[in-house]
mmCIF file of C-alpha atoms in Angstrom:
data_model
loop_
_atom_site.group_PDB
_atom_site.id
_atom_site.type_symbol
_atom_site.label_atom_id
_atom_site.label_comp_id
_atom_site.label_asym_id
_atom_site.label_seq_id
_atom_site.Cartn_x
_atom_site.Cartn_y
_atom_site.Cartn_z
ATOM 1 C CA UNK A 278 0.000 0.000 0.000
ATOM 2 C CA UNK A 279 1.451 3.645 -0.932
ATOM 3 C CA UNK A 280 2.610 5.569 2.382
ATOM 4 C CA UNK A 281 0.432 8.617 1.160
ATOM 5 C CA UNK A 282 -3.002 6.431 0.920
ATOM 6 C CA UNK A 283 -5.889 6.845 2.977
ATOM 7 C CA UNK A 284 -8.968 5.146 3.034
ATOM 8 C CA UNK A 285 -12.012 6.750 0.689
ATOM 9 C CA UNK A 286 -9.499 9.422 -0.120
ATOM 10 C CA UNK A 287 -6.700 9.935 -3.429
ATOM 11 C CA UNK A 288 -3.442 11.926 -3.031
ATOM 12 C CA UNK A 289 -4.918 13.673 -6.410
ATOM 13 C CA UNK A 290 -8.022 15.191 -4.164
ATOM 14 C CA UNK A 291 -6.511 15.174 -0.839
ATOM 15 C CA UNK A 292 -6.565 19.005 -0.355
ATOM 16 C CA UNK A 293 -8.252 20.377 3.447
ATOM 17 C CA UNK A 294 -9.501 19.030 6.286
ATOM 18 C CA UNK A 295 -12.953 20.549 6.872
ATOM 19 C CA UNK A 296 -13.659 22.222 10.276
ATOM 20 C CA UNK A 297 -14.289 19.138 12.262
ATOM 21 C CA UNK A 298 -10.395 18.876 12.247
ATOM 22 C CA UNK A 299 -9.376 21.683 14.890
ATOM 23 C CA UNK A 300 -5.983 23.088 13.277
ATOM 24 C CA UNK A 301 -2.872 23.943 15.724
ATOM 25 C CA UNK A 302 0.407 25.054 14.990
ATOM 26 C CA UNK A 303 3.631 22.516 15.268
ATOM 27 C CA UNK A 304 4.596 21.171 17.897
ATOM 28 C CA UNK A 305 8.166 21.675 19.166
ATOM 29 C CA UNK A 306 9.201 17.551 17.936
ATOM 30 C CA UNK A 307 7.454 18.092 15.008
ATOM 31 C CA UNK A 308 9.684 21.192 14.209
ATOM 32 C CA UNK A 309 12.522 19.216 15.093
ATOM 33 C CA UNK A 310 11.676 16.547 13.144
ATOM 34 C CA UNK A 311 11.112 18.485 9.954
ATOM 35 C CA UNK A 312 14.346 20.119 9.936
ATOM 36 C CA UNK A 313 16.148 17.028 10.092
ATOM 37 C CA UNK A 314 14.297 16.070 6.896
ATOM 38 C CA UNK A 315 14.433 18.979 4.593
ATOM 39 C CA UNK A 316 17.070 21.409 5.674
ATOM 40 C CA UNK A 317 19.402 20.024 3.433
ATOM 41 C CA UNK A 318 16.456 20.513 0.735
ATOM 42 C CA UNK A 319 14.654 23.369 1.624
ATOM 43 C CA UNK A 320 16.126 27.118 1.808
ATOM 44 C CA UNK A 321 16.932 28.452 5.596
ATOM 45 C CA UNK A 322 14.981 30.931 6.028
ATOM 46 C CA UNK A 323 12.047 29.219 4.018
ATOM 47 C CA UNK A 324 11.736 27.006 6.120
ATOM 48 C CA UNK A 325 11.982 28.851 9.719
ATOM 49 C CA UNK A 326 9.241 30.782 8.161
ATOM 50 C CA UNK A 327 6.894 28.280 7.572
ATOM 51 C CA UNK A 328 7.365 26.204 10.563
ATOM 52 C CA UNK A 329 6.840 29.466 12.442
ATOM 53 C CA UNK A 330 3.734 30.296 10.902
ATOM 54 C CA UNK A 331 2.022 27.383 9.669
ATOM 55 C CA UNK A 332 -1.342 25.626 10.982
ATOM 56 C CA UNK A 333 -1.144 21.564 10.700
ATOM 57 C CA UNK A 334 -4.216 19.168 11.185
ATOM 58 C CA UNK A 335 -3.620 16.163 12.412
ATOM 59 C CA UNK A 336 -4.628 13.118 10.155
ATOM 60 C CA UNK A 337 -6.891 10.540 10.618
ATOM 61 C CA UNK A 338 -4.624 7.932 10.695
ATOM 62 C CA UNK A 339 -5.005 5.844 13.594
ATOM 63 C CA UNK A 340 -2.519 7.550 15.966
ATOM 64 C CA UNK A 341 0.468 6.914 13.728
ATOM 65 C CA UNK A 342 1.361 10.730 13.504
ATOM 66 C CA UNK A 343 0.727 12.018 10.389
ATOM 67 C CA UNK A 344 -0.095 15.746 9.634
ATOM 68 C CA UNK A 345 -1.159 18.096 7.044
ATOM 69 C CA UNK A 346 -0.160 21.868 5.716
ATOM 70 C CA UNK A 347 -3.241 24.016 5.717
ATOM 71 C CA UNK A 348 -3.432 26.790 3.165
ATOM 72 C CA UNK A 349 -6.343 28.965 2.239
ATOM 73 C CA UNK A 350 -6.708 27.628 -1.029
ATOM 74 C CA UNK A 351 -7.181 23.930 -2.479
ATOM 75 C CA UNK A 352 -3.884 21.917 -3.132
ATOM 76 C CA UNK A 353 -3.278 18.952 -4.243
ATOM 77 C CA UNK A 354 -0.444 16.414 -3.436
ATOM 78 C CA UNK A 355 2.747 17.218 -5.516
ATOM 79 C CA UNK A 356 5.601 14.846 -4.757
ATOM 80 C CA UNK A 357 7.676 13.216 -2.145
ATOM 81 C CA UNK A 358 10.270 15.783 -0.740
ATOM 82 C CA UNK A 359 12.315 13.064 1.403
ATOM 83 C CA UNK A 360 11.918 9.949 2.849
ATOM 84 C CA UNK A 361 13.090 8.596 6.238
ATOM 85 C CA UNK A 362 12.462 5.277 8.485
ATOM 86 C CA UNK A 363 12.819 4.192 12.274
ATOM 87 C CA UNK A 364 12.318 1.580 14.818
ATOM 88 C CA UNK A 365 9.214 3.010 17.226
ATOM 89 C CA UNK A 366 9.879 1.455 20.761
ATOM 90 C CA UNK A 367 7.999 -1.555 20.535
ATOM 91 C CA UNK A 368 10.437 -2.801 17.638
ATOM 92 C CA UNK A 369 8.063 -1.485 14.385
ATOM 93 C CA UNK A 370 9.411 -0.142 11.216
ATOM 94 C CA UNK A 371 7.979 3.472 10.590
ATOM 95 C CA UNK A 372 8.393 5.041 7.382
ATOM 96 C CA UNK A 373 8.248 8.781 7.139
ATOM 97 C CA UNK A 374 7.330 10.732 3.866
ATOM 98 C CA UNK A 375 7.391 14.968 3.694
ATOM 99 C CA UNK A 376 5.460 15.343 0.726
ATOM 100 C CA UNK A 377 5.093 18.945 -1.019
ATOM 101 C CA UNK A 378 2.192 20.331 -2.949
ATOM 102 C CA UNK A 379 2.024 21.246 -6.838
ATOM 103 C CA UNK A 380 3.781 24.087 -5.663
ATOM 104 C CA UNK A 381 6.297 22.360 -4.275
ATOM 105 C CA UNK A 382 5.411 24.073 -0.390
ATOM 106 C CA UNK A 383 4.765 21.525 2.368
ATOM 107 C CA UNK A 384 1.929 19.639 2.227
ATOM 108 C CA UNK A 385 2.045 17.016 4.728
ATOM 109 C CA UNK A 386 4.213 14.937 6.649
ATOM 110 C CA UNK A 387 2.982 11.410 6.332
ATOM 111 C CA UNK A 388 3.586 8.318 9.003
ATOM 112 C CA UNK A 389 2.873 4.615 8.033
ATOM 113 C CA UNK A 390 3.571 2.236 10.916
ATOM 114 C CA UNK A 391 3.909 -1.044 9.144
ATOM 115 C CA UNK A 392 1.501 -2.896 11.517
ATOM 116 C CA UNK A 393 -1.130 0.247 11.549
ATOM 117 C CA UNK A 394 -0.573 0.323 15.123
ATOM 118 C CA UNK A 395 -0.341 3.663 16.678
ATOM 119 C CA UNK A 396 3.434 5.177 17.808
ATOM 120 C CA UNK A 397 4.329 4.594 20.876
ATOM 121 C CA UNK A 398 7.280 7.246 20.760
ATOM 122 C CA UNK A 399 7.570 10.141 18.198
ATOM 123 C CA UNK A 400 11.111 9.940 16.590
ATOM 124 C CA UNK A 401 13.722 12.460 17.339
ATOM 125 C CA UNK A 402 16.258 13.161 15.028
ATOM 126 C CA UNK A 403 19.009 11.335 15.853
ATOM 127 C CA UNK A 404 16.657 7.908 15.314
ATOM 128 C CA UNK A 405 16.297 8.416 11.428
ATOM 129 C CA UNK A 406 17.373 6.878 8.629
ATOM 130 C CA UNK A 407 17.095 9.266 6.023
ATOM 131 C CA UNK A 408 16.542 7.857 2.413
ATOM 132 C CA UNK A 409 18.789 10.266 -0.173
#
């Protein structure tokens, strides 16, 4: 099954949350985590900016940890930014996608947990293995 699927939904379509969703700005790991990924990829000050200022929803996803960019308007899933993998504590693989929109600004970071089980610790940096 692709990382970015979700049930009833396609990545082509996959846009907003509606207002059932609350939205919430990052969390301080989820920062962290972000930067690990893409600041080899993404320009500096880019980036501060948006994790500053951005609103995330979380994803219904069964407590795996995925999250997704809001924006005003409608976007649609672009393409896979970076990929990255870890061992959550119970000894599952979790696989780890930032995708960006069509135009190429975050979209979403996506978490599959191979067993669908939800994580049991959110990965810090130093626990990736970062696909190049």
């Amino acid at each position: 099954m692709p990382l970015n699927y979700r049930m009833g939904q396609s990545m082509s379509d996959a846009s907003q949350f509606t207002s059932s969703n609350p939205t919430r700005p990052l969390h301080y790991e989820e920062q962290e985590l972000i930067r690990s990924l893409v600041s080899d990829i993404l320009a500096k000050p880019i980036l501060e900016r948006t994790l500053a200022n951005c609103r995330v929803v979380d994803m219904q996803d069964g407590g795996m940890g995925s999250i997704r960019f809001i924006q005003p308007e409608r976007r649609v899933f672009g393409r896979t930014l970076v990929e990255a993998q870890y061992t959550d504590i119970d000894g599952v693989l979790v696989s780890i996608t930032v995708n960006v929109d069509q135009e190429d600004q975050l979209f979403e970071v996506d978490f599959w947990k191979v067993d669908f089980s939800p994580l049991k610790r959110y990965p810090q940096p130093k626990d990736l293995l970062i696909k190049r």
